[in-house]
Amino acid sequence: MSKHRQEIWENELAKCIKCGTCRSVCQVFQSVDDESYVARGKMRLVDAYLNNKINLTDGLAQRMSMCLMCKACTASCPSGVKTDRVFLEMRNYLAEEKGLSKVKRMAFTWLKYRNIFDFSLRFGAFFQGLVFKGLPDRNGRIPRFPIPVAGFNQRRIIPTLAKRPLRSMLPEVVKIDKPKMRVAFFTGCMMNYVYPESGLALVDVLRANDIEVVTPKKQQCCGTPIFTSGDFKTGRLLVKQNLTAFCDLDVDAIVAGCASGGVAWKHEFQTILEEDDEMLPVAKKLAEKSYDISEFLSKIELNNNFGRVEKTVTYHDPCHLNRGQGISKEPRDLIKAIPGIKFIEMSHADNCCGSGGSFNLSYYEVSRDINNKKVKSIGEVKPDIVLTGCSACRMHIEDGLFQSGLNIPVRHTIELLAESYRKQGVI
Ligand code: SF4
Ligand code: SF4
């Protein structure tokens, strides 16, 4: 085992005072009611492994994978234990020592080759009706038959793949006469292939603020699903491809519309390149000018020529935006700035929705149990729309609302801003 990894574990384990505060915030623990799934229990397992009391068993691997990586334990820990880092390192170690599942190996190889990934999703969009049937009143589909290998049962709703990916609809540069600023847009996979309307809205809102937008065609998946599964080697490859695609652009900022992509650009690229002398400085430099879109808009002199939108809305905090980047006020301020909007805070808005990357595919029933609480909070508010800043949360909440028979649309916050500008004829 590397000395670096051992030091991380030993330092963090030494800080844990075993107080159990993490039990009160861990959604997984609250669902399964088993100490070995909460941060304190997981830390004890890592400690037991380091002290040769247990081996790298399947049980240990399962405890590590059954985690939303929601950072709720990290944020609430009175001793400042970086639980997220401990678990990430253990996932990486498990992947190195025991290998990944066949499904993950195949999926990550596929993600690694941008052109093949792009082609297969376009192909999939064309033929998705053969495997998934459309629903009359929703933008979503349900599988015609169970697909356990992909984690799909016949009752879960998944969003329709877009006919055209976002990046194929956008020119590499959306030019503006006399631009005030120039930014690069990191689209993320979900906005590119599933919710391109969010990406188009983001570009429109930037245009409405006289900002030129560069969308590099060679950008890639941020690698989050890959490196959080423990495959740092493939993750590093994608991170480096992204850094290369963005490093020579003459831009004032890099803007992400995706919470996980944003936290990756700001922090996680550096974490997984920690021992890479060549690319780590590039990751650090670009992190300094990386922003989530709501954060970026809160820092500029925003065009406040908003049109009226008469809607009742509520907002769900994505873990990777709230705890990952410390952004919760900015999207709320933007929403409240729109005339006609009635904003109602849902209870426990910052609780994880249960998506957790591939967690909802591997542990659908637990993720449903967690999501039911989110749906209950939404149902109490009775909004016209649920807003959020993460496409993965959006997908999982859409499924939860469908399972509960609630027909409430979920949108990215930026879509509401674009709607308001459109009403005023600004864009
Ligand atoms: S809250 Fe922090 S210190 Fe307390 S048991 Fe959990 S990880 Fe350890
Ligand atoms: S990251 Fe979230 S799910 Fe994982 S142990 Fe911590 S609180 Fe529980």
Short mmCIF file of C-alpha atoms and ligand atoms in Angstrom, two decimals:
data_model
loop_
_atom_site.label_atom_id
_atom_site.label_comp_id
_atom_site.label_asym_id
_atom_site.label_seq_id
_atom_site.Cartn_x
_atom_site.Cartn_y
_atom_site.Cartn_z
CA MET A 1 0.00 0.00 0.00
CA SER A 2 1.29 3.52 -0.77
CA LYS A 3 2.71 5.53 2.12
CA HIS A 4 0.54 8.47 1.06
CA ARG A 5 -2.68 6.47 1.38
CA GLN A 6 -1.62 4.98 4.71
CA GLU A 7 -0.91 8.49 6.04
CA ILE A 8 -4.32 9.76 4.96
CA TRP A 9 -6.04 6.88 6.73
CA GLU A 10 -3.94 7.11 9.89
CA ASN A 11 -4.37 10.90 10.18
CA GLU A 12 -8.13 10.79 9.71
CA LEU A 13 -8.62 7.73 11.93
CA ALA A 14 -6.70 9.48 14.71
CA LYS A 15 -9.15 12.42 14.57
CA CYS A 16 -12.31 10.30 14.94
CA ILE A 17 -13.56 10.50 18.53
CA LYS A 18 -16.30 7.93 17.82
CA CYS A 19 -18.98 10.38 18.94
CA GLY A 20 -21.59 9.07 16.49
CA THR A 21 -22.73 12.54 15.32
CA CYS A 22 -22.55 11.13 11.78
CA ARG A 23 -25.41 8.74 12.67
CA SER A 24 -27.85 11.66 12.82
CA VAL A 25 -27.13 12.80 9.24
CA CYS A 26 -26.46 9.58 7.33
CA GLN A 27 -29.44 8.73 5.14
CA VAL A 28 -28.12 5.26 4.39
CA PHE A 29 -27.71 4.45 8.07
CA GLN A 30 -31.20 5.74 8.78
CA SER A 31 -32.57 3.49 6.07
CA VAL A 32 -30.71 0.26 6.87
CA ASP A 33 -30.24 0.82 10.64
CA ASP A 34 -26.86 -0.92 10.76
CA GLU A 35 -23.77 0.72 12.34
CA SER A 36 -21.40 -0.76 9.78
CA TYR A 37 -22.93 1.51 7.09
CA VAL A 38 -22.49 4.83 8.90
CA ALA A 39 -19.22 6.81 8.76
CA ARG A 40 -18.19 5.77 12.29
CA GLY A 41 -18.70 2.09 11.41
CA LYS A 42 -16.90 2.43 8.09
CA MET A 43 -13.99 4.15 9.85
CA ARG A 44 -13.78 1.23 12.29
CA LEU A 45 -13.65 -1.17 9.36
CA VAL A 46 -10.77 0.77 7.77
CA ASP A 47 -9.01 0.78 11.15
CA ALA A 48 -9.55 -2.96 11.55
CA TYR A 49 -8.09 -3.56 8.10
CA LEU A 50 -5.04 -1.38 8.80
CA ASN A 51 -4.43 -3.34 12.01
CA ASN A 52 -4.71 -6.71 10.25
CA LYS A 53 -7.90 -7.64 12.08
CA ILE A 54 -9.93 -8.13 8.89
CA ASN A 55 -9.13 -8.79 5.24
CA LEU A 56 -10.36 -7.02 2.13
CA THR A 57 -13.59 -9.03 2.19
CA ASP A 58 -16.65 -8.63 -0.04
CA GLY A 59 -18.47 -7.42 3.05
CA LEU A 60 -15.97 -4.57 3.49
CA ALA A 61 -16.27 -3.69 -0.22
CA GLN A 62 -20.06 -3.67 0.04
CA ARG A 63 -19.98 -1.31 3.07
CA MET A 64 -17.74 1.05 1.13
CA SER A 65 -19.89 0.98 -2.00
CA MET A 66 -23.15 1.45 -0.10
CA CYS A 67 -22.47 5.12 0.52
CA LEU A 68 -23.98 8.11 -1.27
CA MET A 69 -20.70 10.07 -1.03
CA CYS A 70 -23.06 12.86 0.04
CA LYS A 71 -20.50 14.44 2.42
CA ALA A 72 -23.16 14.86 5.15
CA CYS A 73 -20.93 13.01 7.63
CA THR A 74 -17.88 15.08 6.62
CA ALA A 75 -19.80 18.36 7.01
CA SER A 76 -21.28 17.46 10.40
CA CYS A 77 -18.20 15.86 11.98
CA PRO A 78 -17.13 17.89 15.06
CA SER A 79 -13.55 16.60 14.70
CA GLY A 80 -13.23 17.54 11.05
CA VAL A 81 -12.61 13.97 9.90
CA LYS A 82 -12.36 13.89 6.11
CA THR A 83 -14.57 10.82 5.90
CA ASP A 84 -15.14 11.39 2.18
CA ARG A 85 -11.39 11.14 1.56
CA VAL A 86 -11.06 7.98 3.68
CA PHE A 87 -13.85 6.24 1.75
CA LEU A 88 -12.57 7.41 -1.63
CA GLU A 89 -9.10 6.05 -0.84
CA MET A 90 -10.59 2.72 0.31
CA ARG A 91 -12.65 2.45 -2.88
CA ASN A 92 -9.51 3.08 -4.90
CA TYR A 93 -7.56 0.52 -2.89
CA LEU A 94 -10.33 -2.07 -3.28
CA ALA A 95 -10.44 -1.44 -7.06
CA GLU A 96 -6.66 -1.88 -7.28
CA GLU A 97 -6.56 -5.01 -5.13
CA LYS A 98 -9.79 -6.77 -6.05
CA GLY A 99 -10.68 -5.20 -9.42
CA LEU A 100 -13.95 -3.65 -10.52
CA SER A 101 -17.11 -5.53 -11.45
CA LYS A 102 -17.39 -6.57 -15.12
CA VAL A 103 -20.23 -4.09 -15.67
CA LYS A 104 -18.19 -1.18 -14.30
CA ARG A 105 -15.11 -2.22 -16.28
CA MET A 106 -17.15 -2.25 -19.48
CA ALA A 107 -18.96 1.02 -18.70
CA PHE A 108 -15.73 2.86 -17.84
CA THR A 109 -13.93 1.62 -20.95
CA TRP A 110 -16.87 2.95 -22.93
CA LEU A 111 -16.75 6.32 -21.16
CA LYS A 112 -13.02 6.59 -21.82
CA TYR A 113 -13.43 6.83 -25.59
CA ARG A 114 -15.34 10.05 -26.21
CA ASN A 115 -16.22 9.34 -29.85
CA ILE A 116 -17.50 5.81 -29.17
CA PHE A 117 -19.44 7.01 -26.12
CA ASP A 118 -20.93 9.85 -28.14
CA PHE A 119 -21.83 7.61 -31.07
CA SER A 120 -23.48 4.96 -28.87
CA LEU A 121 -25.61 7.50 -27.02
CA ARG A 122 -26.77 9.06 -30.28
CA PHE A 123 -27.53 5.56 -31.54
CA GLY A 124 -29.28 4.79 -28.23
CA ALA A 125 -31.37 7.95 -28.53
CA PHE A 126 -32.59 6.80 -31.93
CA PHE A 127 -33.57 3.30 -30.81
CA GLN A 128 -34.52 3.94 -27.17
CA GLY A 129 -38.22 3.28 -27.96
CA LEU A 130 -37.41 -0.41 -28.54
CA VAL A 131 -36.26 -0.87 -24.94
CA PHE A 132 -38.01 1.95 -23.07
CA LYS A 133 -41.60 2.94 -23.58
CA GLY A 134 -42.58 6.61 -23.46
CA LEU A 135 -45.09 7.96 -20.96
CA PRO A 136 -47.93 10.16 -22.19
CA ASP A 137 -47.74 12.87 -19.52
CA ARG A 138 -44.02 12.92 -18.62
CA ASN A 139 -40.66 13.53 -20.18
CA GLY A 140 -39.45 10.08 -19.26
CA ARG A 141 -39.62 6.40 -20.10
CA ILE A 142 -39.93 3.09 -18.30
CA PRO A 143 -38.16 -0.12 -19.36
CA ARG A 144 -40.28 -2.57 -21.37
CA PHE A 145 -38.52 -5.40 -19.49
CA PRO A 146 -36.19 -5.47 -16.45
CA ILE A 147 -32.53 -4.69 -17.19
CA PRO A 148 -30.84 -5.75 -13.93
CA VAL A 149 -27.33 -5.31 -15.33
CA ALA A 150 -28.02 -1.58 -15.68
CA GLY A 151 -30.00 -1.37 -12.43
CA PHE A 152 -33.32 -0.73 -14.20
CA ASN A 153 -36.51 -2.39 -13.04
CA GLN A 154 -39.80 -2.07 -14.83
CA ARG A 155 -41.19 0.63 -12.61
CA ARG A 156 -38.45 3.22 -12.53
CA ILE A 157 -38.71 6.18 -14.84
CA ILE A 158 -35.61 7.31 -16.67
CA PRO A 159 -35.36 10.46 -18.76
CA THR A 160 -35.58 10.33 -22.51
CA LEU A 161 -32.21 10.62 -24.24
CA ALA A 162 -32.08 13.83 -26.25
CA LYS A 163 -32.34 13.45 -30.04
CA ARG A 164 -29.27 15.63 -30.36
CA PRO A 165 -26.57 16.14 -27.74
CA LEU A 166 -26.21 19.69 -26.47
CA ARG A 167 -22.64 20.10 -27.74
CA SER A 168 -23.72 19.24 -31.29
CA MET A 169 -26.30 22.07 -31.10
CA LEU A 170 -23.88 24.71 -29.89
CA PRO A 171 -21.17 26.36 -31.95
CA GLU A 172 -17.73 26.17 -30.34
CA VAL A 173 -18.03 29.92 -29.65
CA VAL A 174 -21.33 31.76 -29.11
CA LYS A 175 -20.19 35.20 -30.16
CA ILE A 176 -21.44 38.46 -28.66
CA ASP A 177 -20.91 42.03 -29.92
CA LYS A 178 -18.66 43.78 -27.41
CA PRO A 179 -18.70 40.99 -24.79
CA LYS A 180 -18.19 41.95 -21.15
CA MET A 181 -16.58 38.60 -20.44
CA ARG A 182 -15.70 35.32 -22.07
CA VAL A 183 -16.35 32.02 -20.30
CA ALA A 184 -15.83 28.33 -21.07
CA PHE A 185 -18.80 26.03 -20.53
CA PHE A 186 -18.26 22.56 -19.06
CA THR A 187 -21.50 20.78 -19.98
CA GLY A 188 -21.20 17.46 -18.12
CA CYS A 189 -22.71 14.28 -19.60
CA MET A 190 -26.26 14.62 -18.28
CA MET A 191 -26.75 18.10 -19.71
CA ASN A 192 -25.15 17.00 -22.95
CA TYR A 193 -27.14 13.83 -23.56
CA VAL A 194 -30.25 13.99 -21.36
CA TYR A 195 -31.20 17.56 -20.48
CA PRO A 196 -29.82 19.75 -23.29
CA GLU A 197 -32.57 22.30 -22.58
CA SER A 198 -30.72 23.17 -19.34
CA GLY A 199 -27.49 23.76 -21.26
CA LEU A 200 -29.23 25.90 -23.90
CA ALA A 201 -30.83 27.92 -21.07
CA LEU A 202 -27.41 28.40 -19.46
CA VAL A 203 -25.93 29.74 -22.68
CA ASP A 204 -28.98 32.01 -23.18
CA VAL A 205 -28.64 33.44 -19.67
CA LEU A 206 -24.95 34.16 -20.25
CA ARG A 207 -25.80 35.77 -23.60
CA ALA A 208 -28.41 37.92 -21.86
CA ASN A 209 -25.55 39.19 -19.72
CA ASP A 210 -23.30 39.96 -22.73
CA ILE A 211 -20.98 37.07 -22.01
CA GLU A 212 -19.36 35.12 -24.82
CA VAL A 213 -19.51 31.35 -24.34
CA VAL A 214 -16.89 28.85 -25.50
CA THR A 215 -17.93 25.19 -25.41
CA PRO A 216 -14.87 23.06 -26.20
CA LYS A 217 -15.84 20.10 -28.38
CA LYS A 218 -13.07 17.93 -26.94
CA GLN A 219 -14.34 18.06 -23.36
CA GLN A 220 -15.14 14.75 -21.71
CA CYS A 221 -17.07 13.21 -18.87
CA CYS A 222 -15.61 14.78 -15.69
CA GLY A 223 -14.72 11.26 -14.51
CA THR A 224 -16.71 11.47 -11.25
CA PRO A 225 -18.60 8.17 -11.73
CA ILE A 226 -15.28 6.52 -12.53
CA PHE A 227 -12.95 7.79 -9.82
CA THR A 228 -15.62 7.66 -7.10
CA SER A 229 -15.96 3.96 -7.97
CA GLY A 230 -12.25 3.62 -7.21
CA ASP A 231 -10.88 3.57 -10.75
CA PHE A 232 -8.40 6.44 -10.42
CA LYS A 233 -6.40 5.28 -13.44
CA THR A 234 -9.24 5.78 -15.95
CA GLY A 235 -10.47 8.79 -13.98
CA ARG A 236 -7.06 10.47 -14.34
CA LEU A 237 -7.13 9.92 -18.06
CA LEU A 238 -10.45 11.78 -18.41
CA VAL A 239 -9.36 14.52 -16.02
CA LYS A 240 -6.22 15.12 -18.08
CA GLN A 241 -8.21 15.20 -21.32
CA ASN A 242 -10.50 17.84 -19.81
CA LEU A 243 -7.62 19.92 -18.49
CA THR A 244 -5.99 19.77 -21.91
CA ALA A 245 -9.23 20.82 -23.63
CA PHE A 246 -9.63 23.87 -21.37
CA CYS A 247 -6.13 24.97 -20.37
CA ASP A 248 -5.25 27.07 -23.41
CA LEU A 249 -8.59 28.87 -23.73
CA ASP A 250 -8.49 32.60 -23.35
CA VAL A 251 -11.41 32.80 -20.88
CA ASP A 252 -12.21 34.60 -17.64
CA ALA A 253 -13.94 31.62 -16.05
CA ILE A 254 -14.97 28.01 -16.45
CA VAL A 255 -18.65 27.56 -15.72
CA ALA A 256 -20.35 24.25 -14.89
CA GLY A 257 -24.08 23.68 -14.78
CA CYS A 258 -23.65 20.36 -13.08
CA ALA A 259 -22.96 20.10 -9.34
CA SER A 260 -20.71 17.04 -9.59
CA GLY A 261 -18.79 18.50 -12.53
CA GLY A 262 -18.29 21.74 -10.57
CA VAL A 263 -16.93 20.01 -7.48
CA ALA A 264 -14.66 17.92 -9.69
CA TRP A 265 -13.15 21.00 -11.38
CA LYS A 266 -12.72 22.81 -8.05
CA HIS A 267 -11.47 19.99 -5.83
CA GLU A 268 -11.51 16.41 -7.04
CA PHE A 269 -9.30 16.82 -10.13
CA GLN A 270 -6.59 17.91 -7.68
CA THR A 271 -7.31 15.02 -5.32
CA ILE A 272 -6.82 12.37 -7.93
CA LEU A 273 -3.82 14.14 -9.51
CA GLU A 274 -2.18 14.67 -6.10
CA GLU A 275 0.95 12.81 -7.12
CA ASP A 276 1.07 14.03 -10.74
CA ASP A 277 3.70 16.77 -10.99
CA GLU A 278 2.86 17.70 -14.55
CA MET A 279 -0.92 18.16 -14.47
CA LEU A 280 -1.55 19.06 -10.81
CA PRO A 281 -0.46 22.72 -11.31
CA VAL A 282 -2.83 22.95 -14.32
CA ALA A 283 -5.70 21.53 -12.24
CA LYS A 284 -4.94 24.04 -9.47
CA LYS A 285 -4.79 26.98 -11.85
CA LEU A 286 -8.08 26.10 -13.56
CA ALA A 287 -9.80 25.37 -10.23
CA GLU A 288 -9.24 29.00 -9.27
CA LYS A 289 -11.46 30.15 -12.10
CA SER A 290 -14.07 27.36 -11.97
CA TYR A 291 -17.59 28.25 -10.89
CA ASP A 292 -21.01 26.73 -10.66
CA ILE A 293 -23.36 28.78 -12.85
CA SER A 294 -25.41 30.12 -9.91
CA GLU A 295 -22.22 31.16 -8.11
CA PHE A 296 -20.86 32.80 -11.26
CA LEU A 297 -24.09 34.78 -11.80
CA SER A 298 -24.01 35.95 -8.20
CA LYS A 299 -20.53 37.42 -8.76
CA ILE A 300 -21.28 39.48 -11.88
CA GLU A 301 -23.43 42.55 -12.27
CA LEU A 302 -26.51 40.61 -13.30
CA ASN A 303 -28.90 41.93 -15.93
CA ASN A 304 -32.02 42.20 -13.77
CA ASN A 305 -34.41 42.91 -16.61
CA PHE A 306 -36.47 39.88 -15.60
CA GLY A 307 -39.93 39.07 -16.92
CA ARG A 308 -42.69 37.96 -14.58
CA VAL A 309 -43.09 34.22 -13.93
CA GLU A 310 -46.16 33.41 -11.84
CA LYS A 311 -45.15 30.13 -10.25
CA THR A 312 -44.77 28.52 -6.86
CA VAL A 313 -41.36 26.88 -6.66
CA THR A 314 -39.19 25.03 -4.20
CA TYR A 315 -35.51 24.14 -4.35
CA HIS A 316 -33.55 20.95 -3.63
CA ASP A 317 -29.89 21.38 -2.57
CA PRO A 318 -27.63 18.94 -4.45
CA CYS A 319 -25.00 17.51 -2.06
CA HIS A 320 -22.18 18.34 -4.46
CA LEU A 321 -23.33 21.95 -4.73
CA ASN A 322 -24.22 22.59 -1.10
CA ARG A 323 -21.67 20.58 0.88
CA GLY A 324 -19.26 20.04 -2.04
CA GLN A 325 -18.97 23.72 -3.02
CA GLY A 326 -20.69 25.63 -0.20
CA ILE A 327 -23.34 26.99 -2.57
CA SER A 328 -26.90 27.20 -1.28
CA LYS A 329 -27.74 30.90 -0.98
CA GLU A 330 -26.83 31.84 -4.55
CA PRO A 331 -29.46 29.74 -6.38
CA ARG A 332 -32.14 30.84 -3.89
CA ASP A 333 -31.25 34.52 -4.41
CA LEU A 334 -31.49 34.09 -8.17
CA ILE A 335 -34.89 32.40 -7.91
CA LYS A 336 -36.24 35.04 -5.54
CA ALA A 337 -35.04 37.84 -7.85
CA ILE A 338 -37.62 36.83 -10.47
CA PRO A 339 -40.86 38.81 -10.15
CA GLY A 340 -44.00 36.72 -9.69
CA ILE A 341 -42.16 33.76 -8.15
CA LYS A 342 -43.48 32.42 -4.88
CA PHE A 343 -40.59 30.55 -3.28
CA ILE A 344 -41.41 28.06 -0.55
CA GLU A 345 -38.60 26.29 1.25
CA MET A 346 -39.22 22.55 1.55
CA SER A 347 -38.29 20.83 4.80
CA HIS A 348 -34.83 19.22 4.84
CA ALA A 349 -33.99 20.76 1.45
CA ASP A 350 -30.33 19.86 1.99
CA ASN A 351 -30.95 16.15 2.61
CA CYS A 352 -29.53 13.92 -0.11
CA CYS A 353 -32.16 12.81 -2.64
CA GLY A 354 -30.75 9.25 -2.62
CA SER A 355 -29.24 9.36 -6.10
CA GLY A 356 -25.55 9.09 -5.16
CA GLY A 357 -24.14 8.50 -8.66
CA SER A 358 -24.29 4.76 -9.35
CA PHE A 359 -25.69 4.15 -5.83
CA ASN A 360 -29.27 4.32 -7.14
CA LEU A 361 -28.45 1.69 -9.76
CA SER A 362 -26.81 -0.72 -7.31
CA TYR A 363 -29.14 -0.13 -4.35
CA TYR A 364 -32.39 1.05 -5.87
CA GLU A 365 -34.64 0.08 -2.95
CA VAL A 366 -32.50 1.95 -0.38
CA SER A 367 -32.20 4.94 -2.69
CA ARG A 368 -36.02 4.89 -3.09
CA ASP A 369 -36.48 4.79 0.65
CA ILE A 370 -34.25 7.88 0.99
CA ASN A 371 -35.92 9.59 -1.95
CA ASN A 372 -39.40 9.02 -0.47
CA LYS A 373 -38.53 11.51 2.28
CA LYS A 374 -37.53 14.07 -0.36
CA VAL A 375 -40.78 13.48 -2.26
CA LYS A 376 -42.74 13.89 0.99
CA SER A 377 -41.04 17.26 1.61
CA ILE A 378 -41.87 18.34 -1.94
CA GLY A 379 -45.48 17.15 -1.64
CA GLU A 380 -45.98 19.30 1.49
CA VAL A 381 -45.04 22.45 -0.46
CA LYS A 382 -47.24 21.62 -3.49
CA PRO A 383 -45.02 23.58 -5.91
CA ASP A 384 -45.61 24.11 -9.63
CA ILE A 385 -41.94 23.24 -10.19
CA VAL A 386 -39.06 21.77 -8.22
CA LEU A 387 -35.74 23.47 -8.99
CA THR A 388 -32.28 22.09 -8.47
CA GLY A 389 -28.72 22.49 -9.75
CA CYS A 390 -27.84 18.91 -10.54
CA SER A 391 -29.11 16.76 -13.40
CA ALA A 392 -28.57 13.51 -11.48
CA CYS A 393 -30.74 14.78 -8.59
CA ARG A 394 -33.31 15.92 -11.15
CA MET A 395 -33.45 12.43 -12.67
CA HIS A 396 -33.84 10.73 -9.31
CA ILE A 397 -36.45 13.17 -8.00
CA GLU A 398 -38.42 12.81 -11.25
CA ASP A 399 -38.49 9.06 -10.64
CA GLY A 400 -39.55 9.56 -7.01
CA LEU A 401 -42.39 11.90 -7.98
CA PHE A 402 -43.53 9.40 -10.62
CA GLN A 403 -43.49 6.51 -8.11
CA SER A 404 -45.61 8.61 -5.74
CA GLY A 405 -48.09 9.60 -8.45
CA LEU A 406 -47.14 13.28 -8.28
CA ASN A 407 -46.85 15.08 -11.59
CA ILE A 408 -44.58 17.99 -10.68
CA PRO A 409 -41.85 18.95 -13.16
CA VAL A 410 -38.24 19.20 -11.99
CA ARG A 411 -36.00 21.77 -13.69
CA HIS A 412 -32.52 23.22 -13.43
CA THR A 413 -32.59 26.66 -11.76
CA ILE A 414 -31.04 28.20 -14.86
CA GLU A 415 -34.12 27.25 -16.91
CA LEU A 416 -36.29 29.48 -14.75
CA LEU A 417 -33.94 32.41 -15.29
CA ALA A 418 -33.95 31.82 -19.03
CA GLU A 419 -37.77 31.66 -19.02
CA SER A 420 -37.90 34.97 -17.19
CA TYR A 421 -35.50 36.66 -19.65
CA ARG A 422 -37.48 35.25 -22.57
CA LYS A 423 -40.73 36.69 -21.16
CA GLN A 424 -39.05 40.10 -21.12
CA GLY A 425 -37.71 39.64 -24.67
CA VAL A 426 -34.11 39.86 -23.43
CA ILE A 427 -33.20 36.66 -25.28
S1 SF4 B 1 -18.95 12.42 13.55
FE1 SF4 B 1 -16.75 12.35 13.01
S2 SF4 B 1 -15.68 12.01 14.98
FE2 SF4 B 1 -17.85 11.50 15.33
S3 SF4 B 1 -17.94 9.26 14.92
FE3 SF4 B 1 -18.49 10.29 12.97
S4 SF4 B 1 -16.53 10.42 11.87
FE4 SF4 B 1 -16.00 10.00 14.04
S1 SF4 B 2 -21.14 10.08 2.76
FE1 SF4 B 2 -23.35 10.17 3.21
S2 SF4 B 2 -24.08 8.08 2.89
FE2 SF4 B 2 -21.83 7.95 3.05
S3 SF4 B 2 -21.45 7.51 5.22
FE3 SF4 B 2 -21.37 9.75 4.98
S4 SF4 B 2 -23.45 10.49 5.44
FE4 SF4 B 2 -23.56 8.25 5.08
#
